[in-house]
Amino acid sequence: MTGRVVQLSVSRGGVPKLPVLEAQVTTLGIAGDRQRWKKFHGGPTRALCLFSAEVIDALRAEGHPIWPGVTGENVTIAGVPWTTVGPGRRVTLGEVIAEVTVAAKPCKQIASAFSDRDWRRLAEDRGRARWYARVVREGTVRPGDPVGVE
């Protein structure tokens, strides 16, 4: 399966994360990105947060004010069937290789992305989860880079 990187996003802590033109990815995540709640976000097993452009588009079509980065994801991906992404799967992002570890649990901090403020709609059991990943191979990633799922 191949797709592409749509957007790379960073923040100084919290949401939304805003777009950048390229990102240096290390085993601790995207250089310059910070997480406010380190107990739940960041670290080597949650270095990247991946999300689907198609899921964002579907939610927007339902009337939600969601856009890439607003729910805290670092890497927005298009062209990959989201149901094929899950724990243990390796994802190539340009020259970077990441391994999916666990679903990112949604919280009330992302409620503004939904017209009804129901942040739980990104729960893993609803098939719309954002996924955390550890970085296996560091490198630079840019929007438009190819994405593959093993």
CSV table of N, CA and C in Angstrom, one decimal:
chain,number,residue,atom,x,y,z
A,1,MET,N,0.8,-1.2,0.0
A,1,MET,CA,0.0,0.0,0.0
A,1,MET,C,0.9,1.2,0.0
A,2,THR,N,0.5,2.2,-0.8
A,2,THR,CA,1.3,3.4,-0.8
A,2,THR,C,0.3,4.6,-0.8
A,3,GLY,N,0.8,5.6,-0.1
A,3,GLY,CA,0.0,6.8,0.0
A,3,GLY,C,1.0,8.0,0.0
A,4,ARG,N,0.7,9.1,0.7
A,4,ARG,CA,1.6,10.2,0.7
A,4,ARG,C,1.4,11.0,2.0
A,5,VAL,N,2.4,11.7,2.4
A,5,VAL,CA,2.3,12.6,3.5
A,5,VAL,C,1.6,13.9,3.0
A,6,VAL,N,0.5,14.2,3.7
A,6,VAL,CA,-0.3,15.4,3.4
A,6,VAL,C,0.2,16.6,4.2
A,7,GLN,N,0.4,16.4,5.5
A,7,GLN,CA,0.9,17.5,6.3
A,7,GLN,C,1.7,17.0,7.5
A,8,LEU,N,2.7,17.8,7.9
A,8,LEU,CA,3.5,17.6,9.1
A,8,LEU,C,3.1,18.7,10.0
A,9,SER,N,2.9,18.5,11.3
A,9,SER,CA,2.4,19.5,12.2
A,9,SER,C,3.2,19.5,13.5
A,10,VAL,N,3.4,20.6,14.1
A,10,VAL,CA,4.1,20.8,15.3
A,10,VAL,C,3.4,21.9,16.2
A,11,SER,N,3.7,21.8,17.5
A,11,SER,CA,3.3,22.9,18.4
A,11,SER,C,4.3,23.0,19.5
A,12,ARG,N,4.1,24.1,20.3
A,12,ARG,CA,4.9,24.3,21.5
A,12,ARG,C,4.3,23.6,22.7
A,13,GLY,N,3.3,22.9,22.4
A,13,GLY,CA,2.6,22.1,23.5
A,13,GLY,C,1.1,22.3,23.3
A,14,GLY,N,0.4,21.2,23.3
A,14,GLY,CA,-1.1,21.3,23.1
A,14,GLY,C,-1.5,21.3,21.6
A,15,VAL,N,-2.8,21.6,21.5
A,15,VAL,CA,-3.4,21.6,20.1
A,15,VAL,C,-3.9,23.0,19.9
A,16,PRO,N,-4.0,23.4,18.6
A,16,PRO,CA,-3.7,22.6,17.4
A,16,PRO,C,-2.2,22.6,17.2
A,17,LYS,N,-1.8,21.7,16.4
A,17,LYS,CA,-0.5,21.6,15.8
A,17,LYS,C,-0.5,22.3,14.5
A,18,LEU,N,0.5,23.0,14.1
A,18,LEU,CA,0.4,23.8,12.9
A,18,LEU,C,1.4,23.2,11.9
A,19,PRO,N,1.1,23.5,10.6
A,19,PRO,CA,1.9,22.9,9.5
A,19,PRO,C,3.3,23.4,9.4
A,20,VAL,N,4.3,22.5,9.0
A,20,VAL,CA,5.6,22.9,8.7
A,20,VAL,C,6.0,22.3,7.4
A,21,LEU,N,7.0,22.9,6.7
A,21,LEU,CA,7.4,22.5,5.3
A,21,LEU,C,8.2,21.2,5.3
A,22,GLU,N,8.9,20.9,6.4
A,22,GLU,CA,9.6,19.7,6.5
A,22,GLU,C,9.9,19.4,8.0
A,23,ALA,N,10.2,18.2,8.3
A,23,ALA,CA,10.4,17.8,9.7
A,23,ALA,C,11.6,16.9,9.8
A,24,GLN,N,12.5,17.2,10.8
A,24,GLN,CA,13.5,16.2,11.1
A,24,GLN,C,12.9,15.3,12.2
A,25,VAL,N,12.9,14.0,11.9
A,25,VAL,CA,12.2,13.0,12.8
A,25,VAL,C,13.3,12.2,13.5
A,26,THR,N,13.3,12.2,14.8
A,26,THR,CA,14.2,11.5,15.7
A,26,THR,C,13.4,10.4,16.4
A,27,THR,N,14.1,9.6,17.2
A,27,THR,CA,13.4,8.6,18.0
A,27,THR,C,12.5,9.2,19.1
A,28,LEU,N,12.7,10.5,19.3
A,28,LEU,CA,11.8,11.2,20.3
A,28,LEU,C,10.7,12.0,19.6
A,29,GLY,N,10.6,12.0,18.3
A,29,GLY,CA,9.6,12.6,17.5
A,29,GLY,C,10.1,13.7,16.6
A,30,ILE,N,9.2,14.6,16.2
A,30,ILE,CA,9.6,15.7,15.3
A,30,ILE,C,10.3,16.8,16.0
A,31,ALA,N,11.5,17.2,15.5
A,31,ALA,CA,12.2,18.2,16.2
A,31,ALA,C,11.4,19.5,16.2
A,32,GLY,N,11.4,20.1,17.4
A,32,GLY,CA,10.6,21.4,17.6
A,32,GLY,C,9.2,21.2,18.1
A,33,ASP,N,8.7,19.9,18.1
A,33,ASP,CA,7.4,19.6,18.6
A,33,ASP,C,7.4,19.4,20.1
A,34,ARG,N,6.4,19.8,20.8
A,34,ARG,CA,6.3,19.6,22.2
A,34,ARG,C,4.9,19.1,22.6
A,35,GLN,N,4.9,18.3,23.7
A,35,GLN,CA,3.6,17.9,24.2
A,35,GLN,C,3.4,18.4,25.6
A,36,ARG,N,2.2,18.8,25.9
A,36,ARG,CA,1.9,19.4,27.2
A,36,ARG,C,1.7,18.4,28.2
A,37,TRP,N,1.1,17.2,27.9
A,37,TRP,CA,0.9,16.2,28.9
A,37,TRP,C,1.7,15.0,28.7
A,38,LYS,N,3.0,15.0,29.1
A,38,LYS,CA,3.9,13.9,28.8
A,38,LYS,C,3.5,12.6,29.4
A,39,LYS,N,2.6,12.5,30.4
A,39,LYS,CA,2.2,11.3,30.9
A,39,LYS,C,1.4,10.5,29.8
A,40,PHE,N,0.8,11.2,28.9
A,40,PHE,CA,-0.1,10.6,27.9
A,40,PHE,C,0.5,10.7,26.5
A,41,HIS,N,1.4,11.7,26.2
A,41,HIS,CA,1.8,11.9,24.9
A,41,HIS,C,3.3,12.0,24.8
A,42,GLY,N,3.9,11.7,23.7
A,42,GLY,CA,5.4,11.8,23.5
A,42,GLY,C,6.1,10.6,24.1
A,43,GLY,N,7.5,10.7,24.0
A,43,GLY,CA,8.3,9.7,24.5
A,43,GLY,C,8.6,8.7,23.3
A,44,PRO,N,9.5,7.8,23.5
A,44,PRO,CA,10.0,6.9,22.4
A,44,PRO,C,8.9,6.0,21.8
A,45,THR,N,7.9,5.6,22.6
A,45,THR,CA,6.9,4.7,22.0
A,45,THR,C,5.7,5.5,21.5
A,46,ARG,N,5.7,6.8,21.7
A,46,ARG,CA,4.7,7.7,21.2
A,46,ARG,C,5.3,8.9,20.5
A,47,ALA,N,6.4,8.6,19.8
A,47,ALA,CA,7.2,9.7,19.2
A,47,ALA,C,6.4,10.4,18.1
A,48,LEU,N,5.6,9.7,17.3
A,48,LEU,CA,4.8,10.3,16.3
A,48,LEU,C,3.3,10.0,16.5
A,49,CYS,N,2.5,10.9,16.1
A,49,CYS,CA,1.0,10.6,16.1
A,49,CYS,C,0.6,10.7,14.6
A,50,LEU,N,0.0,9.6,14.1
A,50,LEU,CA,-0.4,9.5,12.7
A,50,LEU,C,-1.9,9.6,12.6
A,51,PHE,N,-2.4,10.2,11.5
A,51,PHE,CA,-3.8,10.3,11.3
A,51,PHE,C,-4.1,10.3,9.8
A,52,SER,N,-5.3,10.0,9.5
A,52,SER,CA,-5.7,9.8,8.1
A,52,SER,C,-6.4,11.1,7.5
A,53,ALA,N,-6.0,11.5,6.4
A,53,ALA,CA,-6.6,12.6,5.7
A,53,ALA,C,-8.1,12.3,5.3
A,54,GLU,N,-8.3,11.0,4.9
A,54,GLU,CA,-9.6,10.6,4.5
A,54,GLU,C,-10.6,10.6,5.7
A,55,VAL,N,-10.1,10.2,6.9
A,55,VAL,CA,-11.0,10.3,8.1
A,55,VAL,C,-11.3,11.7,8.4
A,56,ILE,N,-10.3,12.6,8.3
A,56,ILE,CA,-10.5,14.0,8.5
A,56,ILE,C,-11.6,14.5,7.5
A,57,ASP,N,-11.4,14.2,6.2
A,57,ASP,CA,-12.4,14.6,5.2
A,57,ASP,C,-13.8,14.1,5.5
A,58,ALA,N,-13.9,12.8,5.9
A,58,ALA,CA,-15.2,12.3,6.2
A,58,ALA,C,-15.9,13.0,7.4
A,59,LEU,N,-15.1,13.4,8.4
A,59,LEU,CA,-15.6,14.1,9.5
A,59,LEU,C,-16.0,15.5,9.1
A,60,ARG,N,-15.2,16.1,8.3
A,60,ARG,CA,-15.5,17.5,7.7
A,60,ARG,C,-16.8,17.4,6.9
A,61,ALA,N,-17.0,16.3,6.2
A,61,ALA,CA,-18.3,16.2,5.4
A,61,ALA,C,-19.5,16.0,6.3
A,62,GLU,N,-19.3,15.5,7.5
A,62,GLU,CA,-20.4,15.4,8.5
A,62,GLU,C,-20.7,16.8,9.1
A,63,GLY,N,-19.8,17.8,8.8
A,63,GLY,CA,-20.1,19.1,9.4
A,63,GLY,C,-19.2,19.5,10.5
A,64,HIS,N,-18.1,18.8,10.8
A,64,HIS,CA,-17.2,19.1,11.9
A,64,HIS,C,-16.1,20.0,11.4
A,65,PRO,N,-15.7,21.0,12.3
A,65,PRO,CA,-14.6,21.9,11.9
A,65,PRO,C,-13.2,21.4,12.2
A,66,ILE,N,-13.0,20.2,11.6
A,66,ILE,CA,-11.7,19.5,11.8
A,66,ILE,C,-10.8,19.8,10.6
A,67,TRP,N,-9.5,19.8,10.9
A,67,TRP,CA,-8.5,20.0,9.8
A,67,TRP,C,-7.2,19.3,10.3
A,68,PRO,N,-6.3,19.1,9.4
A,68,PRO,CA,-5.0,18.4,9.8
A,68,PRO,C,-4.3,19.2,10.9
A,69,GLY,N,-3.9,18.5,12.0
A,69,GLY,CA,-3.2,19.0,13.1
A,69,GLY,C,-4.1,19.4,14.3
A,70,VAL,N,-5.3,19.7,14.0
A,70,VAL,CA,-6.2,20.2,15.1
A,70,VAL,C,-6.4,19.2,16.2
A,71,THR,N,-6.3,17.9,15.9
A,71,THR,CA,-6.5,16.9,17.0
A,71,THR,C,-5.2,16.4,17.5
A,72,GLY,N,-4.1,17.1,17.2
A,72,GLY,CA,-2.8,16.8,17.8
A,72,GLY,C,-1.9,15.8,17.0
A,73,GLU,N,-2.3,15.4,15.8
A,73,GLU,CA,-1.4,14.5,15.1
A,73,GLU,C,-0.3,15.3,14.5
A,74,ASN,N,0.9,14.6,14.3
A,74,ASN,CA,2.1,15.2,13.7
A,74,ASN,C,2.1,14.9,12.2
A,75,VAL,N,1.6,13.7,11.8
A,75,VAL,CA,1.7,13.3,10.4
A,75,VAL,C,0.3,13.0,9.9
A,76,THR,N,-0.1,13.7,8.9
A,76,THR,CA,-1.4,13.4,8.3
A,76,THR,C,-1.1,12.7,7.0
A,77,ILE,N,-1.7,11.6,6.7
A,77,ILE,CA,-1.5,10.7,5.6
A,77,ILE,C,-2.7,10.5,4.8
A,78,ALA,N,-2.5,10.5,3.4
A,78,ALA,CA,-3.6,10.2,2.5
A,78,ALA,C,-3.2,8.9,1.7
A,79,GLY,N,-4.3,8.3,1.2
A,79,GLY,CA,-4.1,7.2,0.3
A,79,GLY,C,-3.8,5.8,0.9
A,80,VAL,N,-3.9,5.7,2.2
A,80,VAL,CA,-3.7,4.4,2.9
A,80,VAL,C,-5.0,4.1,3.6
A,81,PRO,N,-5.5,2.9,3.3
A,81,PRO,CA,-6.8,2.5,4.0
A,81,PRO,C,-6.5,2.4,5.5
A,82,TRP,N,-7.2,3.3,6.2
A,82,TRP,CA,-6.9,3.5,7.7
A,82,TRP,C,-7.1,2.2,8.5
A,83,THR,N,-8.0,1.3,8.1
A,83,THR,CA,-8.2,0.1,8.8
A,83,THR,C,-7.0,-0.9,8.7
A,84,THR,N,-6.1,-0.6,7.8
A,84,THR,CA,-4.9,-1.4,7.7
A,84,THR,C,-3.8,-1.0,8.7
A,85,VAL,N,-3.9,0.2,9.3
A,85,VAL,CA,-2.9,0.7,10.2
A,85,VAL,C,-3.3,0.3,11.6
A,86,GLY,N,-2.3,-0.3,12.4
A,86,GLY,CA,-2.5,-0.7,13.7
A,86,GLY,C,-1.3,-1.2,14.4
A,87,PRO,N,-1.3,-1.5,15.6
A,87,PRO,CA,-0.1,-2.0,16.4
A,87,PRO,C,0.7,-3.0,15.6
A,88,GLY,N,2.0,-2.8,15.6
A,88,GLY,CA,3.0,-3.7,15.0
A,88,GLY,C,3.2,-3.4,13.5
A,89,ARG,N,2.4,-2.6,12.9
A,89,ARG,CA,2.6,-2.3,11.4
A,89,ARG,C,3.7,-1.3,11.3
A,90,ARG,N,4.5,-1.5,10.3
A,90,ARG,CA,5.6,-0.5,10.0
A,90,ARG,C,5.1,0.4,8.9
A,91,VAL,N,5.4,1.7,9.1
A,91,VAL,CA,4.9,2.7,8.2
A,91,VAL,C,6.2,3.5,7.7
A,92,THR,N,6.4,3.6,6.4
A,92,THR,CA,7.5,4.4,5.9
A,92,THR,C,6.9,5.7,5.5
A,93,LEU,N,7.6,6.8,6.0
A,93,LEU,CA,7.3,8.2,5.7
A,93,LEU,C,8.5,8.8,5.0
A,94,GLY,N,8.5,8.7,3.7
A,94,GLY,CA,9.8,9.2,3.0
A,94,GLY,C,10.9,8.3,3.5
A,95,GLU,N,12.0,8.9,4.1
A,95,GLU,CA,13.1,8.1,4.5
A,95,GLU,C,13.0,7.6,5.9
A,96,VAL,N,11.9,7.9,6.6
A,96,VAL,CA,11.7,7.5,8.0
A,96,VAL,C,10.9,6.2,8.1
A,97,ILE,N,11.2,5.4,9.0
A,97,ILE,CA,10.4,4.2,9.3
A,97,ILE,C,9.9,4.3,10.7
A,98,ALA,N,8.6,4.1,10.9
A,98,ALA,CA,8.0,4.1,12.2
A,98,ALA,C,7.2,2.8,12.4
A,99,GLU,N,7.1,2.4,13.6
A,99,GLU,CA,6.3,1.2,13.9
A,99,GLU,C,5.1,1.6,14.8
A,100,VAL,N,3.9,1.3,14.4
A,100,VAL,CA,2.7,1.7,15.2
A,100,VAL,C,2.7,0.9,16.5
A,101,THR,N,2.5,1.7,17.6
A,101,THR,CA,2.5,1.1,18.9
A,101,THR,C,1.1,1.0,19.6
A,102,VAL,N,0.4,2.0,19.6
A,102,VAL,CA,-0.9,2.1,20.3
A,102,VAL,C,-1.8,3.2,19.8
A,103,ALA,N,-3.1,3.1,19.9
A,103,ALA,CA,-4.0,4.1,19.6
A,103,ALA,C,-3.8,5.3,20.5
A,104,ALA,N,-3.9,6.5,20.0
A,104,ALA,CA,-3.9,7.7,20.8
A,104,ALA,C,-5.3,7.9,21.4
A,105,LYS,N,-5.4,7.9,22.7
A,105,LYS,CA,-6.7,8.0,23.3
A,105,LYS,C,-7.2,9.5,23.2
A,106,PRO,N,-8.4,9.7,22.6
A,106,PRO,CA,-8.9,11.0,22.5
A,106,PRO,C,-9.2,11.6,23.9
A,107,CYS,N,-9.2,12.9,24.0
A,107,CYS,CA,-9.5,13.6,25.2
A,107,CYS,C,-10.2,14.9,24.9
A,108,LYS,N,-10.7,15.5,26.0
A,108,LYS,CA,-11.5,16.8,25.8
A,108,LYS,C,-10.7,17.9,25.2
A,109,GLN,N,-9.4,17.9,25.2
A,109,GLN,CA,-8.6,18.9,24.6
A,109,GLN,C,-8.9,19.1,23.1
A,110,ILE,N,-9.4,18.1,22.4
A,110,ILE,CA,-9.7,18.1,21.0
A,110,ILE,C,-11.2,18.4,20.7
A,111,ALA,N,-12.0,18.7,21.7
A,111,ALA,CA,-13.4,18.8,21.5
A,111,ALA,C,-13.8,19.9,20.5
A,112,SER,N,-13.0,20.9,20.3
A,112,SER,CA,-13.3,22.0,19.4
A,112,SER,C,-13.3,21.5,17.9
A,113,ALA,N,-12.7,20.4,17.7
A,113,ALA,CA,-12.7,19.8,16.3
A,113,ALA,C,-14.0,19.2,15.9
A,114,PHE,N,-15.0,19.2,16.8
A,114,PHE,CA,-16.3,18.5,16.5
A,114,PHE,C,-17.4,19.5,16.8
A,115,SER,N,-18.4,19.6,15.9
A,115,SER,CA,-19.5,20.5,16.1
A,115,SER,C,-20.3,20.2,17.3
A,116,ASP,N,-20.3,18.9,17.7
A,116,ASP,CA,-21.1,18.5,19.0
A,116,ASP,C,-20.1,18.3,20.2
A,117,ARG,N,-18.8,18.6,20.0
A,117,ARG,CA,-17.8,18.5,21.0
A,117,ARG,C,-17.6,17.1,21.5
A,118,ASP,N,-18.0,16.1,20.7
A,118,ASP,CA,-17.9,14.7,21.1
A,118,ASP,C,-16.5,14.2,20.6
A,119,TRP,N,-15.5,14.4,21.4
A,119,TRP,CA,-14.1,14.0,21.1
A,119,TRP,C,-14.0,12.5,21.1
A,120,ARG,N,-14.9,11.8,21.7
A,120,ARG,CA,-14.8,10.3,21.7
A,120,ARG,C,-15.0,9.7,20.3
A,121,ARG,N,-15.4,10.4,19.4
A,121,ARG,CA,-15.6,9.9,18.0
A,121,ARG,C,-14.3,9.4,17.4
A,122,LEU,N,-13.1,9.8,18.0
A,122,LEU,CA,-11.8,9.3,17.5
A,122,LEU,C,-11.3,8.1,18.3
A,123,ALA,N,-12.2,7.5,19.1
A,123,ALA,CA,-11.9,6.3,19.9
A,123,ALA,C,-11.5,5.1,18.9
A,124,GLU,N,-10.6,4.3,19.4
A,124,GLU,CA,-10.1,3.2,18.5
A,124,GLU,C,-11.3,2.3,18.1
A,125,ASP,N,-12.3,2.0,18.9
A,125,ASP,CA,-13.4,1.1,18.6
A,125,ASP,C,-14.3,1.7,17.5
A,126,ARG,N,-14.1,2.9,17.2
A,126,ARG,CA,-15.0,3.6,16.1
A,126,ARG,C,-14.2,3.6,14.8
A,127,GLY,N,-13.0,3.0,14.7
A,127,GLY,CA,-12.3,2.9,13.5
A,127,GLY,C,-11.7,4.2,13.0
A,128,ARG,N,-11.7,5.2,13.8
A,128,ARG,CA,-11.1,6.5,13.4
A,128,ARG,C,-10.0,7.0,14.3
A,129,ALA,N,-9.3,6.0,14.9
A,129,ALA,CA,-8.2,6.4,15.8
A,129,ALA,C,-7.0,7.1,15.1
A,130,ARG,N,-6.4,7.9,15.9
A,130,ARG,CA,-5.0,8.4,15.6
A,130,ARG,C,-4.1,7.3,16.2
A,131,TRP,N,-3.0,7.1,15.6
A,131,TRP,CA,-2.1,6.1,16.0
A,131,TRP,C,-0.7,6.7,16.4
A,132,TYR,N,-0.2,6.2,17.6
A,132,TYR,CA,1.1,6.5,18.0
A,132,TYR,C,2.1,5.6,17.3
A,133,ALA,N,3.3,6.0,17.1
A,133,ALA,CA,4.4,5.2,16.5
A,133,ALA,C,5.7,5.5,17.1
A,134,ARG,N,6.5,4.5,17.2
A,134,ARG,CA,7.9,4.7,17.6
A,134,ARG,C,8.7,4.8,16.3
A,135,VAL,N,9.8,5.6,16.3
A,135,VAL,CA,10.7,5.8,15.2
A,135,VAL,C,11.8,4.7,15.1
A,136,VAL,N,11.8,3.9,14.1
A,136,VAL,CA,12.8,2.9,13.9
A,136,VAL,C,14.0,3.4,13.1
A,137,ARG,N,13.7,4.3,12.1
A,137,ARG,CA,14.8,4.9,11.3
A,137,ARG,C,14.5,6.4,11.3
A,138,GLU,N,15.4,7.2,11.7
A,138,GLU,CA,15.3,8.7,11.7
A,138,GLU,C,15.5,9.2,10.3
A,139,GLY,N,15.1,10.5,10.1
A,139,GLY,CA,15.3,11.1,8.9
A,139,GLY,C,14.5,12.4,8.7
A,140,THR,N,14.4,12.9,7.5
A,140,THR,CA,13.7,14.1,7.2
A,140,THR,C,12.4,13.7,6.4
A,141,VAL,N,11.3,14.3,6.7
A,141,VAL,CA,10.0,14.0,6.0
A,141,VAL,C,9.5,15.4,5.5
A,142,ARG,N,8.8,15.3,4.3
A,142,ARG,CA,8.2,16.5,3.8
A,142,ARG,C,6.8,16.1,3.2
A,143,PRO,N,5.9,17.1,3.2
A,143,PRO,CA,4.6,16.9,2.6
A,143,PRO,C,4.9,16.4,1.1
A,144,GLY,N,4.1,15.4,0.7
A,144,GLY,CA,4.3,14.8,-0.6
A,144,GLY,C,5.1,13.6,-0.6
A,145,ASP,N,5.9,13.3,0.4
A,145,ASP,CA,6.7,12.1,0.5
A,145,ASP,C,5.8,10.9,0.5
A,146,PRO,N,6.3,9.8,-0.1
A,146,PRO,CA,5.5,8.6,-0.2
A,146,PRO,C,5.4,8.0,1.2
A,147,VAL,N,4.2,7.3,1.4
A,147,VAL,CA,4.0,6.5,2.6
A,147,VAL,C,3.7,5.1,2.2
A,148,GLY,N,4.3,4.2,2.9
A,148,GLY,CA,4.0,2.8,2.7
A,148,GLY,C,3.6,2.1,4.0
A,149,VAL,N,2.8,1.1,4.0
A,149,VAL,CA,2.5,0.3,5.2
A,149,VAL,C,2.8,-1.1,4.9
A,150,GLU,N,3.6,-1.7,5.7
A,150,GLU,CA,4.0,-3.1,5.6
A,150,GLU,C,3.0,-4.0,6.2
